[in-house]
Short mmCIF file of C-alpha atoms in Angstrom, two decimals:
data_model
loop_
_atom_site.label_atom_id
_atom_site.label_comp_id
_atom_site.label_asym_id
_atom_site.label_seq_id
_atom_site.Cartn_x
_atom_site.Cartn_y
_atom_site.Cartn_z
CA MET A 483 -24.50 26.59 -6.00
CA LEU A 484 -27.57 24.35 -6.04
CA VAL A 485 -28.50 25.46 -9.55
CA HIS A 486 -24.96 24.82 -10.72
CA SER A 487 -25.06 21.29 -9.24
CA LYS A 488 -28.38 20.59 -10.95
CA ARG A 489 -26.93 21.65 -14.29
CA LEU A 490 -23.93 19.39 -13.82
CA TRP A 491 -26.21 16.49 -12.93
CA LEU A 492 -28.36 17.19 -16.00
CA LEU A 493 -25.32 17.23 -18.28
CA ALA A 494 -23.97 14.03 -16.73
CA SER A 495 -27.35 12.36 -17.16
CA ILE A 496 -27.47 13.36 -20.81
CA PHE A 497 -23.99 11.94 -21.44
CA LEU A 498 -24.92 8.73 -19.66
CA PHE A 499 -28.24 8.53 -21.52
CA VAL A 500 -26.48 8.88 -24.84
CA GLY A 501 -23.89 6.35 -23.67
CA VAL A 502 -26.57 3.75 -22.88
CA PHE A 503 -27.97 3.88 -26.40
CA SER A 504 -24.51 3.81 -27.99
CA SER A 505 -23.22 1.12 -25.64
CA PRO A 506 -21.23 -1.71 -27.20
CA THR A 507 -23.08 -5.01 -27.16
CA LEU A 508 -21.66 -8.00 -25.32
CA ASN A 509 -22.86 -11.49 -26.12
CA PHE A 510 -22.46 -14.58 -23.97
CA GLN A 511 -19.56 -16.09 -25.83
CA TYR A 512 -15.82 -16.41 -25.34
CA HIS A 513 -13.93 -13.42 -26.66
CA ARG A 514 -10.52 -14.05 -28.15
CA TYR A 515 -7.82 -11.46 -27.57
CA ASP A 516 -8.70 -9.19 -30.52
CA ASP A 517 -12.41 -9.22 -29.65
CA LEU A 518 -11.72 -8.55 -25.98
CA SER A 519 -9.43 -5.64 -26.85
CA GLN A 520 -11.99 -4.17 -29.22
CA TYR A 521 -14.79 -4.39 -26.66
CA LEU A 522 -12.72 -2.63 -23.98
CA HIS A 523 -11.77 0.15 -26.41
CA ASP A 524 -15.40 0.56 -27.46
CA VAL A 525 -16.56 0.84 -23.83
CA ALA A 526 -13.88 3.41 -23.04
CA ALA A 527 -14.91 5.46 -26.08
CA ALA A 528 -18.63 5.23 -25.28
CA TYR A 529 -18.25 6.15 -21.58
CA PRO A 530 -15.32 8.60 -21.33
CA ASN A 531 -16.74 10.20 -18.16
CA MET A 532 -17.00 6.86 -16.39
CA THR A 533 -14.15 4.69 -17.71
CA SER A 534 -10.47 4.80 -18.55
CA LEU A 535 -8.55 2.10 -20.45
CA TYR A 536 -4.85 1.45 -19.91
CA SER A 537 -2.30 -1.37 -20.22
CA ILE A 538 0.01 -2.56 -17.45
CA GLY A 539 2.36 -4.48 -19.76
CA GLU A 540 2.73 -7.02 -22.54
CA THR A 541 3.13 -10.78 -22.75
CA LEU A 542 5.70 -12.76 -24.67
CA ARG A 543 3.24 -12.92 -27.61
CA ARG A 544 2.85 -9.13 -27.56
CA HIS A 545 -0.65 -9.26 -26.09
CA LYS A 546 -1.34 -6.20 -23.98
CA LEU A 547 -2.65 -6.65 -20.46
CA TRP A 548 -5.65 -4.34 -20.63
CA VAL A 549 -7.20 -2.80 -17.51
CA LEU A 550 -10.45 -0.83 -17.54
CA GLU A 551 -10.91 1.58 -14.64
CA MET A 552 -14.48 2.56 -13.78
CA SER A 553 -15.39 5.46 -11.49
CA THR A 554 -17.31 8.72 -11.50
CA ALA A 555 -15.41 10.12 -8.49
CA PRO A 556 -13.30 13.21 -9.30
CA ASP A 557 -9.56 12.59 -9.32
CA SER A 558 -9.09 15.35 -6.75
CA THR A 559 -11.34 13.68 -4.15
CA LEU A 560 -9.31 12.28 -1.26
CA GLY A 561 -10.06 8.91 0.32
CA ILE A 562 -11.65 7.12 -2.65
CA PRO A 563 -10.52 3.46 -2.31
CA SER A 564 -9.38 1.36 -5.27
CA VAL A 565 -10.49 -2.22 -5.93
CA LYS A 566 -9.05 -4.55 -8.57
CA LEU A 567 -10.52 -7.71 -10.06
CA ILE A 568 -8.36 -10.10 -12.09
CA ALA A 569 -9.31 -13.19 -14.09
CA ASN A 570 -7.72 -15.77 -16.35
CA ILE A 571 -4.35 -16.02 -14.54
CA HIS A 572 -4.58 -19.63 -15.68
CA GLY A 573 -5.34 -19.39 -19.37
CA ASN A 574 -7.61 -22.44 -19.44
CA GLU A 575 -9.77 -21.17 -16.57
CA ALA A 576 -11.89 -18.98 -18.78
CA ALA A 577 -15.25 -18.39 -17.07
CA GLY A 578 -13.97 -15.53 -14.90
CA ARG A 579 -12.74 -13.71 -18.01
CA GLU A 580 -16.27 -13.47 -19.40
CA VAL A 581 -17.87 -12.80 -16.00
CA LEU A 582 -15.68 -9.70 -15.58
CA LEU A 583 -16.54 -8.46 -19.08
CA HIS A 584 -20.23 -8.72 -18.19
CA LEU A 585 -19.56 -6.94 -14.90
CA ILE A 586 -18.14 -4.03 -16.92
CA GLN A 587 -21.20 -4.05 -19.14
CA PHE A 588 -23.48 -4.10 -16.09
CA PHE A 589 -21.78 -1.11 -14.49
CA VAL A 590 -21.73 1.17 -17.52
CA THR A 591 -25.30 0.43 -18.58
CA ASN A 592 -26.90 0.61 -15.13
CA TYR A 593 -25.43 3.77 -13.63
CA SER A 594 -28.58 5.81 -14.24
CA CYS A 595 -31.06 3.15 -13.09
CA SER A 596 -29.34 1.26 -10.25
CA GLU A 597 -28.74 3.04 -6.94
CA THR A 598 -26.16 0.40 -5.95
CA VAL A 599 -24.15 0.81 -9.15
CA ARG A 600 -24.31 4.60 -8.92
CA TRP A 601 -23.14 4.64 -5.29
CA LEU A 602 -20.27 2.24 -5.96
CA LEU A 603 -19.00 4.20 -8.97
CA ASP A 604 -19.36 7.53 -7.16
CA ASN A 605 -17.38 6.27 -4.16
CA THR A 606 -14.97 3.65 -5.54
CA ARG A 607 -12.35 3.22 -8.25
CA ILE A 608 -12.80 -0.23 -9.79
CA HIS A 609 -9.98 -1.63 -11.95
CA ILE A 610 -10.76 -4.74 -14.01
CA LEU A 611 -8.12 -6.91 -15.70
CA PRO A 612 -10.17 -9.54 -17.59
CA SER A 613 -7.17 -11.64 -18.67
CA LEU A 614 -3.74 -11.87 -17.06
CA ASN A 615 -2.78 -14.78 -19.31
CA PRO A 616 -4.07 -14.07 -22.84
CA ASP A 617 -1.26 -16.21 -24.33
CA GLY A 618 -2.48 -19.27 -22.44
CA PHE A 619 -6.13 -18.56 -23.23
CA GLU A 620 -5.47 -18.49 -26.97
CA VAL A 621 -4.38 -22.15 -26.94
CA SER A 622 -6.95 -23.47 -24.43
CA VAL A 623 -9.86 -25.67 -25.42
CA GLU A 624 -13.51 -24.88 -24.67
CA GLY A 625 -15.29 -27.63 -22.77
CA LYS A 626 -12.08 -28.97 -21.20
CA CYS A 627 -13.00 -29.18 -17.53
CA GLU A 628 -9.84 -30.70 -16.08
CA VAL A 629 -6.17 -30.44 -16.98
CA GLY A 630 -5.64 -29.12 -20.48
CA PRO A 631 -3.45 -26.84 -22.61
CA GLY A 632 -3.17 -23.16 -21.79
CA ARG A 633 -2.88 -23.23 -18.01
CA GLU A 634 0.65 -21.79 -18.18
CA ASN A 635 1.80 -18.77 -20.14
CA ALA A 636 3.76 -18.87 -23.42
CA ARG A 637 6.92 -19.85 -21.50
CA LEU A 638 5.06 -22.75 -19.88
CA VAL A 639 5.22 -21.16 -16.43
CA ASP A 640 2.29 -21.25 -14.00
CA LEU A 641 1.79 -17.55 -13.25
CA ASN A 642 0.20 -18.31 -9.89
CA ARG A 643 3.46 -19.88 -8.77
CA SER A 644 5.78 -17.14 -10.09
CA PHE A 645 5.49 -14.33 -7.52
CA PRO A 646 8.00 -13.53 -4.77
CA ASP A 647 7.18 -15.64 -1.73
CA TYR A 648 7.58 -14.52 1.88
CA PHE A 649 7.71 -18.00 3.37
CA GLN A 650 10.08 -19.85 1.03
CA ASN A 651 12.50 -18.99 -1.75
CA ASN A 652 10.77 -19.07 -5.13
CA THR A 653 13.18 -20.27 -7.81
CA LYS A 654 10.82 -19.78 -10.75
CA PRO A 655 12.03 -17.10 -13.18
CA ARG A 656 10.13 -13.82 -13.20
CA GLN A 657 7.58 -13.57 -16.02
CA TYR A 658 6.39 -10.56 -18.01
CA GLU A 659 2.92 -10.96 -16.55
CA THR A 660 4.24 -11.29 -12.99
CA GLN A 661 6.39 -8.19 -13.34
CA ALA A 662 3.45 -6.26 -14.75
CA ILE A 663 1.41 -7.04 -11.63
CA GLN A 664 4.30 -6.09 -9.35
CA ASP A 665 4.78 -2.76 -11.10
CA TRP A 666 1.03 -2.15 -11.04
CA LEU A 667 0.93 -2.66 -7.28
CA THR A 668 4.00 -0.49 -6.77
CA ASN A 669 2.47 2.42 -8.67
CA ASN A 670 -1.07 2.12 -7.27
CA THR A 671 -2.54 1.60 -3.82
CA PHE A 672 -5.20 -1.11 -3.99
CA VAL A 673 -7.22 -1.81 -0.88
CA LEU A 674 -9.21 -4.87 -1.99
CA SER A 675 -8.72 -7.44 -4.73
CA ALA A 676 -10.03 -10.76 -6.04
CA SER A 677 -8.69 -13.25 -8.55
CA LEU A 678 -11.24 -15.37 -10.43
CA HIS A 679 -10.37 -19.02 -11.13
CA GLY A 680 -12.16 -22.22 -12.19
CA GLY A 681 -12.11 -25.89 -11.30
CA ALA A 682 -13.84 -25.69 -7.90
CA LEU A 683 -16.53 -23.75 -6.07
CA VAL A 684 -15.00 -22.04 -3.04
CA ALA A 685 -13.63 -18.74 -1.73
CA ASN A 686 -9.97 -19.23 -0.80
CA TYR A 687 -8.14 -16.76 1.50
CA PRO A 688 -4.52 -16.24 2.77
CA TYR A 689 -2.14 -17.55 3.68
CA GLU A 690 -1.44 -20.04 0.90
CA ASN A 691 1.95 -21.14 2.19
CA PHE A 692 3.79 -22.15 5.37
CA MET A 693 7.15 -21.23 6.77
CA GLU A 694 9.89 -23.58 5.64
CA ASN A 695 10.35 -26.68 7.84
CA THR A 696 6.66 -26.72 8.79
CA ASP A 697 5.27 -30.22 9.27
CA MET A 698 3.45 -30.86 6.00
CA THR A 699 1.55 -33.98 6.94
CA GLN A 700 -2.03 -34.08 5.72
CA PRO A 701 -4.57 -32.80 6.42
CA TYR A 702 -2.78 -29.50 6.14
CA PRO A 703 -3.30 -27.03 9.01
CA PRO A 704 -4.43 -23.49 8.22
CA SER A 705 -1.76 -20.82 7.82
CA VAL A 706 -3.35 -17.94 9.69
CA SER A 707 -2.69 -14.30 8.75
CA PRO A 708 -2.91 -11.29 11.14
CA ASP A 709 -6.15 -10.24 9.39
CA ASP A 710 -7.73 -13.68 9.46
CA ASP A 711 -11.04 -12.28 10.73
CA VAL A 712 -11.23 -9.87 7.79
CA PHE A 713 -10.33 -12.56 5.25
CA ARG A 714 -12.88 -14.98 6.63
CA HIS A 715 -15.51 -12.25 6.53
CA LEU A 716 -14.75 -11.34 2.91
CA ALA A 717 -14.76 -14.99 1.80
CA THR A 718 -18.04 -15.57 3.66
CA VAL A 719 -19.66 -12.50 2.10
CA TYR A 720 -18.95 -13.86 -1.36
CA ALA A 721 -19.80 -17.49 -0.64
CA SER A 722 -23.03 -16.68 1.22
CA THR A 723 -24.25 -14.38 -1.57
CA HIS A 724 -23.51 -16.99 -4.24
CA PRO A 725 -26.53 -19.32 -4.63
CA THR A 726 -24.56 -22.57 -4.19
CA MET A 727 -20.99 -21.81 -3.08
CA HIS A 728 -21.96 -21.50 0.59
CA LEU A 729 -23.24 -25.08 0.58
CA GLY A 730 -19.66 -26.28 0.34
CA TYR A 731 -20.40 -29.18 -1.98
CA PRO A 732 -17.38 -30.71 -3.73
CA CYS A 733 -17.31 -30.60 -7.52
CA ASN A 734 -16.43 -34.31 -7.75
CA ASN A 735 -15.67 -37.28 -5.56
CA MET A 736 -11.98 -36.36 -5.44
CA ASP A 737 -12.63 -32.98 -3.80
CA ARG A 738 -13.25 -32.24 -0.15
CA GLU A 739 -16.24 -30.39 1.26
CA PHE A 740 -15.74 -26.72 2.11
CA GLN A 741 -17.53 -25.65 5.26
CA GLY A 742 -19.52 -22.52 4.43
CA GLY A 743 -17.92 -22.46 0.98
CA ILE A 744 -14.65 -20.94 2.24
CA ILE A 745 -11.20 -22.30 3.07
CA ASN A 746 -7.75 -21.14 4.11
CA GLY A 747 -5.45 -21.53 1.11
CA ALA A 748 -2.69 -23.48 2.85
CA ALA A 749 -5.24 -25.74 4.54
CA TRP A 750 -6.56 -26.67 1.08
CA TYR A 751 -3.15 -27.20 -0.50
CA PRO A 752 -0.01 -25.10 0.10
CA LEU A 753 1.80 -23.47 -2.80
CA ILE A 754 4.84 -21.26 -3.35
CA GLY A 755 4.63 -17.97 -5.28
CA GLY A 756 0.88 -17.34 -5.15
CA MET A 757 -0.52 -13.97 -6.18
CA GLN A 758 -2.89 -13.43 -3.25
CA ASP A 759 -0.17 -13.81 -0.60
CA TYR A 760 2.08 -11.48 -2.60
CA ASN A 761 -0.63 -8.79 -2.71
CA TYR A 762 -1.24 -8.95 1.01
CA ILE A 763 2.28 -9.38 2.39
CA PHE A 764 4.24 -7.12 0.06
CA HIS A 765 1.68 -4.41 -0.69
CA GLY A 766 -0.97 -4.53 2.03
CA CYS A 767 -3.70 -5.29 -0.51
CA VAL A 768 -6.36 -7.68 0.79
CA GLU A 769 -6.95 -10.33 -1.91
CA ILE A 770 -8.83 -13.62 -2.02
CA THR A 771 -9.11 -16.27 -4.74
CA LEU A 772 -12.57 -17.10 -6.06
CA GLU A 773 -13.11 -20.50 -7.67
CA ILE A 774 -16.39 -19.87 -9.51
CA SER A 775 -16.99 -22.94 -11.70
CA CYS A 776 -16.47 -26.68 -11.33
CA CYS A 777 -15.40 -26.84 -14.98
CA LYS A 778 -12.24 -24.92 -15.80
CA TYR A 779 -13.39 -24.00 -19.32
CA PRO A 780 -17.18 -24.47 -19.39
CA LEU A 781 -19.14 -24.36 -22.63
CA ALA A 782 -20.30 -20.93 -23.77
CA ARG A 783 -23.94 -21.85 -23.24
CA GLU A 784 -23.24 -22.02 -19.48
CA LEU A 785 -22.02 -18.43 -19.31
CA PRO A 786 -25.43 -16.75 -18.67
CA ALA A 787 -25.98 -18.93 -15.60
CA LEU A 788 -22.44 -18.29 -14.34
CA TRP A 789 -22.94 -14.56 -14.69
CA ASP A 790 -26.24 -14.67 -12.79
CA GLU A 791 -24.66 -16.70 -10.00
CA ASN A 792 -21.75 -14.30 -9.49
CA ARG A 793 -23.24 -10.86 -10.23
CA GLU A 794 -24.60 -10.03 -6.76
CA ALA A 795 -21.68 -11.69 -5.02
CA LEU A 796 -19.23 -9.50 -6.94
CA LEU A 797 -21.17 -6.32 -6.17
CA LYS A 798 -21.37 -7.14 -2.49
CA TYR A 799 -17.69 -8.06 -2.40
CA ILE A 800 -16.63 -4.74 -3.94
CA TYR A 801 -18.84 -2.98 -1.42
CA GLN A 802 -16.73 -4.36 1.48
CA VAL A 803 -13.87 -1.99 0.64
CA HIS A 804 -15.87 0.69 2.46
CA GLN A 805 -15.89 -1.18 5.77
CA GLY A 806 -13.15 -0.13 8.16
CA VAL A 807 -11.02 3.00 8.44
CA ARG A 808 -9.58 5.53 6.04
CA GLY A 809 -8.09 9.00 6.29
CA VAL A 810 -5.16 11.29 5.56
CA VAL A 811 -1.82 11.78 7.34
CA ARG A 812 -0.53 15.36 7.35
CA ASP A 813 2.20 17.52 8.85
CA ASN A 814 0.48 19.39 11.70
CA THR A 815 2.49 22.54 10.98
CA THR A 816 2.39 22.83 7.20
CA HIS A 817 -0.73 20.66 6.72
CA GLN A 818 1.02 19.01 3.77
CA PRO A 819 0.36 15.27 3.21
CA ILE A 820 3.01 12.83 4.40
CA ARG A 821 3.72 10.22 1.76
CA THR A 822 4.77 6.63 2.51
CA ALA A 823 4.14 6.96 6.25
CA GLY A 824 4.07 3.53 7.88
CA LEU A 825 0.83 2.42 9.52
CA LYS A 826 -0.18 -0.57 11.60
CA ILE A 827 -3.26 -1.62 13.51
CA GLU A 828 -2.12 -2.40 17.05
CA GLY A 829 -2.15 -6.15 17.67
CA ARG A 830 -1.92 -7.03 13.96
CA ASP A 831 1.52 -7.61 12.47
CA SER A 832 0.55 -6.38 9.03
CA TYR A 833 1.75 -3.04 7.72
CA PHE A 834 0.52 -0.59 5.12
CA ARG A 835 1.56 2.84 3.87
CA THR A 836 0.08 6.15 2.84
CA THR A 837 -0.18 7.23 -0.79
CA SER A 838 1.64 10.21 -2.29
CA ARG A 839 -1.36 12.26 -1.14
CA GLY A 840 -1.15 10.97 2.43
CA GLU A 841 -4.23 8.72 2.08
CA PHE A 842 -4.67 5.37 3.80
CA TRP A 843 -7.31 2.64 4.04
CA ARG A 844 -7.77 -0.56 6.01
CA ILE A 845 -10.66 -3.01 5.94
CA LEU A 846 -11.73 -3.83 9.50
CA LEU A 847 -14.74 -5.40 11.16
CA PRO A 848 -16.77 -3.40 13.72
CA GLY A 849 -14.83 -2.84 16.94
CA THR A 850 -12.36 -0.59 18.77
CA TYR A 851 -8.83 -0.28 17.41
CA HIS A 852 -5.59 1.66 17.82
CA LEU A 853 -3.80 2.99 14.75
CA GLN A 854 -0.01 3.38 15.01
CA VAL A 855 1.58 5.87 12.59
CA HIS A 856 5.31 6.39 12.00
CA ALA A 857 7.05 8.76 9.60
CA ALA A 858 10.67 9.88 9.36
CA GLY A 859 11.15 13.21 11.10
CA TYR A 860 7.85 13.06 13.02
CA GLU A 861 6.77 12.01 16.48
CA PRO A 862 5.01 8.59 16.35
CA GLN A 863 1.27 8.73 16.91
CA THR A 864 -1.21 6.20 18.30
CA ILE A 865 -4.87 6.97 17.68
CA LYS A 866 -7.85 5.15 19.14
CA PHE A 867 -10.88 4.80 16.88
CA ILE A 868 -14.09 2.82 16.52
CA VAL A 869 -15.45 1.05 13.45
CA SER A 870 -19.20 1.26 13.80
CA PRO A 871 -21.60 -1.45 12.58
CA LYS A 872 -24.15 1.24 11.77
CA LYS A 873 -25.05 2.15 8.20
CA GLN A 874 -25.98 5.49 6.75
CA LYS A 875 -28.67 5.48 4.07
CA GLU A 876 -28.23 1.73 3.70
CA HIS A 877 -24.50 2.13 3.02
CA ILE A 878 -21.50 1.28 5.17
CA THR A 879 -20.12 4.25 7.09
CA THR A 880 -16.32 4.23 6.95
CA THR A 881 -14.49 5.71 9.94
CA TRP A 882 -12.49 8.75 8.80
CA LEU A 883 -9.31 9.85 10.60
CA ASP A 884 -7.33 13.05 10.12
CA VAL A 885 -3.87 12.21 11.46
CA ASN A 886 -1.72 15.26 12.20
CA MET A 887 1.94 14.44 12.80
CA PRO A 888 4.09 16.85 14.90
CA PRO A 889 7.66 17.17 13.62
CA VAL A 890 10.43 15.94 15.91
CA VAL A 891 11.77 18.75 18.14
CA ARG A 892 15.51 19.02 17.66
CA GLN A 893 17.66 20.49 20.47
CA ALA A 894 21.29 21.53 20.42
CA THR A 895 23.87 22.75 22.95
CA VAL A 896 26.83 25.08 22.13
CA VAL A 897 29.86 25.39 24.45
CA SER A 898 33.56 26.35 24.38
CA ASP A 899 36.80 24.45 24.85
CA GLN A 900 37.97 23.97 28.43
CA VAL A 901 41.24 25.88 29.14
CA LEU A 902 43.58 24.48 31.78
CA LEU A 903 45.32 27.26 33.69
CA LEU A 904 48.88 26.57 34.79
CA THR A 905 49.04 27.72 38.42
CA ASN A 906 52.81 27.34 38.74
CA LEU A 907 54.24 28.70 35.56
CA PRO A 908 57.96 28.03 35.09
CA GLU A 909 60.28 30.90 34.57
CA GLU A 910 60.47 32.17 31.02
CA ALA A 911 57.38 30.10 30.21
CA PRO A 912 56.31 30.73 26.63
CA MET A 913 53.08 32.62 26.14
CA GLN A 914 50.11 30.28 25.71
CA HIS A 915 48.19 30.69 22.47
CA SER A 916 44.88 29.09 21.73
CA THR A 917 42.09 29.35 19.19
CA THR A 918 38.57 28.07 19.40
CA THR A 919 36.44 26.62 16.68
CA GLN A 920 32.74 25.93 16.85
CA LYS A 921 31.77 22.50 15.62
CA MET A 922 28.36 21.25 14.49
CA VAL A 923 26.83 17.86 14.45
CA GLY A 924 23.94 17.44 11.98
CA VAL A 925 21.70 14.57 10.97
CA THR A 926 21.58 12.62 7.76
CA ASN A 927 17.88 11.73 7.68
CA GLY A 928 19.00 8.69 5.74
CA GLN A 929 19.99 10.85 2.77
CA LYS A 930 23.22 12.82 2.88
CA LEU A 931 25.52 14.50 5.36
CA SER A 932 24.30 18.03 5.88
CA PRO A 933 23.98 20.41 8.82
CA THR A 934 20.50 20.76 10.23
CA PRO A 935 18.97 23.99 11.58
CA PHE A 936 18.90 23.94 15.35
CA ILE A 937 16.11 24.79 17.73
CA ASN A 938 16.60 25.89 21.36
CA VAL A 939 20.38 26.44 21.20
CA THR A 940 21.96 26.93 24.64
CA ALA A 941 25.50 28.23 25.31
CA THR A 942 27.56 26.21 27.82
CA SER A 943 31.22 25.44 28.43
CA MET A 944 32.26 23.09 25.65
CA ASP A 945 32.90 23.72 22.01
CA LEU A 946 30.57 20.96 20.80
CA VAL A 947 27.05 20.93 19.41
CA LYS A 948 25.14 17.89 20.54
CA LEU A 949 22.02 17.28 18.52
CA SER A 950 19.24 15.04 19.77
CA ASN A 951 17.26 13.85 16.77
CA THR A 952 14.36 11.41 17.17
CA LEU A 953 13.49 10.03 13.76
CA ASP A 954 11.50 7.20 15.23
CA ALA A 955 10.80 5.40 18.48
CA GLU A 956 13.78 3.10 18.19
CA SER A 957 16.31 5.87 17.46
CA HIS A 958 15.00 8.25 20.12
CA ASP A 959 18.17 8.18 22.21
CA ARG A 960 20.63 7.66 19.37
CA ARG A 961 23.15 10.42 18.66
CA GLU A 962 24.80 10.56 15.27
CA GLN A 963 27.89 12.78 14.87
CA LEU A 964 28.75 14.18 11.46
CA PRO A 965 32.06 15.63 10.26
CA PHE A 966 32.86 18.88 12.04
CA MET A 967 32.25 22.16 10.23
CA GLU A 968 34.13 25.32 11.15
CA THR A 969 32.30 28.62 11.38
CA ALA A 970 33.53 32.06 12.38
CA GLU A 971 30.32 34.04 12.26
CA SER A 972 27.88 32.38 14.64
CA GLY A 973 26.91 33.97 17.91
CA GLY A 974 28.19 30.94 19.80
CA THR A 975 31.64 31.34 18.26
CA ILE A 976 31.84 35.05 19.02
CA GLN A 977 30.84 34.44 22.59
CA THR A 978 33.35 31.57 22.85
CA ASN A 979 36.17 33.68 21.39
CA MET A 980 35.45 36.49 23.84
CA LYS A 981 35.60 34.08 26.76
CA HIS A 982 38.85 32.62 25.51
CA MET A 983 40.37 36.07 24.94
CA PHE A 984 39.56 36.95 28.54
CA VAL A 985 41.24 33.75 29.73
CA VAL A 986 44.35 34.40 27.61
CA LEU A 987 44.61 37.97 28.87
CA SER A 988 44.28 36.72 32.44
CA VAL A 989 47.08 34.22 31.90
CA ASN A 990 49.32 36.89 30.40
CA PHE A 991 48.57 39.23 33.27
CA VAL A 992 49.50 36.58 35.87
CA SER A 993 52.69 35.75 33.96
CA VAL A 994 53.77 39.37 33.78
CA LEU A 995 52.93 39.87 37.45
CA CYS A 996 55.07 36.83 38.42
CA MET A 997 57.98 38.09 36.33
CA TYR A 998 57.68 41.54 37.97
CA LEU A 999 57.68 40.06 41.48
CA HIS A 1000 60.67 37.88 40.59
CA GLU A 1001 62.65 40.88 39.40
CA CYS A 1002 61.67 42.78 42.52
CA THR A 1003 62.91 39.92 44.70
CA LYS A 1004 66.26 39.89 42.91
CA MET A 1005 66.63 43.63 43.36
CA CYS A 1006 65.94 43.34 47.07
#
């Protein structure tokens, strides 16, 4: 086994070595759409064992929204978290676009010589979308530091105001780019995310909006999320690693100072339809907004310095996805994964779900927590766990949980109809006839009406099957009765029919006896 592993490592090293010397070059310049697309295709071709290129959609101008995934973790490995980095949501905020391209270049060319890069790629799936608004970028102007053309997309809509909003109704029409992000999040489970912007120097975290009717007098109060401690930590990690962001200096006299280089989004300025709130509230993905340059579209000659300032901060930020808890939720009988189980950290009103493979992740700071797990058809579980501050081999040790869910125990009771015996039968009373029918009550499970197999069936005195079905904590005592179904072959029915036959025969016997006594009385 060891020899086999060494051979695999040797082959991988050879592929990577060849890849380094055939690696596409990347200059410090702004890459228009065609150049950006070509570079991403070249990287994917040069590093097929490390990268995968795909598109999540198209813009109005038929520009594809390219995403490059980087990871050396096998697809079959459970528990590998996914991180996404997005830039250029505002087309004229261009520095982040180039910083992410250089991050790609750094990863693929340093796998064999950087322990940090190797560990991150071996244990993380990193998805990079360099430009969410290529239409806007194509009409922006280099060197324009303030308001300029290209901020909006081709339909002149600000994409960072076009997402569904939890706090207030967003009346902006849905855009191609917005829908692409929504579909991307629906089809993938991302644990951590960042969106790179320009025009300030600060790490901005949720929430970005207030509930309707909130007093909006300035200065704005913070809009605090259930995971405020995590968001503040993530923003601080980035700002403190950046050489100047943590100082909190404003970019011009019109800006405010940012203590520690971080700020709550709503406390800075509230907005409707922001992408970071959408990620967190609707998909459980922890995202912050990184303003990385005072100038929205700095000159190309400033790009080397911008890359140097943000390189270590980006690496350290990605690394935070491994802090907290992760694991797999399974059926404790079949050991099959339970998909879309609902999870919640006790005391935090933020919810997340398992993947189709039963995986889950949550970024948490060191401490003691309780994980609540709910799934249809299973008993709810609450599990206590500890996130340790200790590191293993200089890397964060994520707490792993195997959650085994016991199916709900379903009980049923079978009985027969109650027969009323007439104690004073009138003369010439007609013979009483009766039939019994067994009836079943099943459960729908939210799908369709169908009988459910019973467990622990007990025969009693009524012809009714009562099924207790606990799908979740709230419906524990709820009984749901389905249309009756007649059967003539079950044991319960046979037993019921025998009892009824005995009763009918008894009635007939009493009737005949009464008639005989009556006749005898007349004869006497």
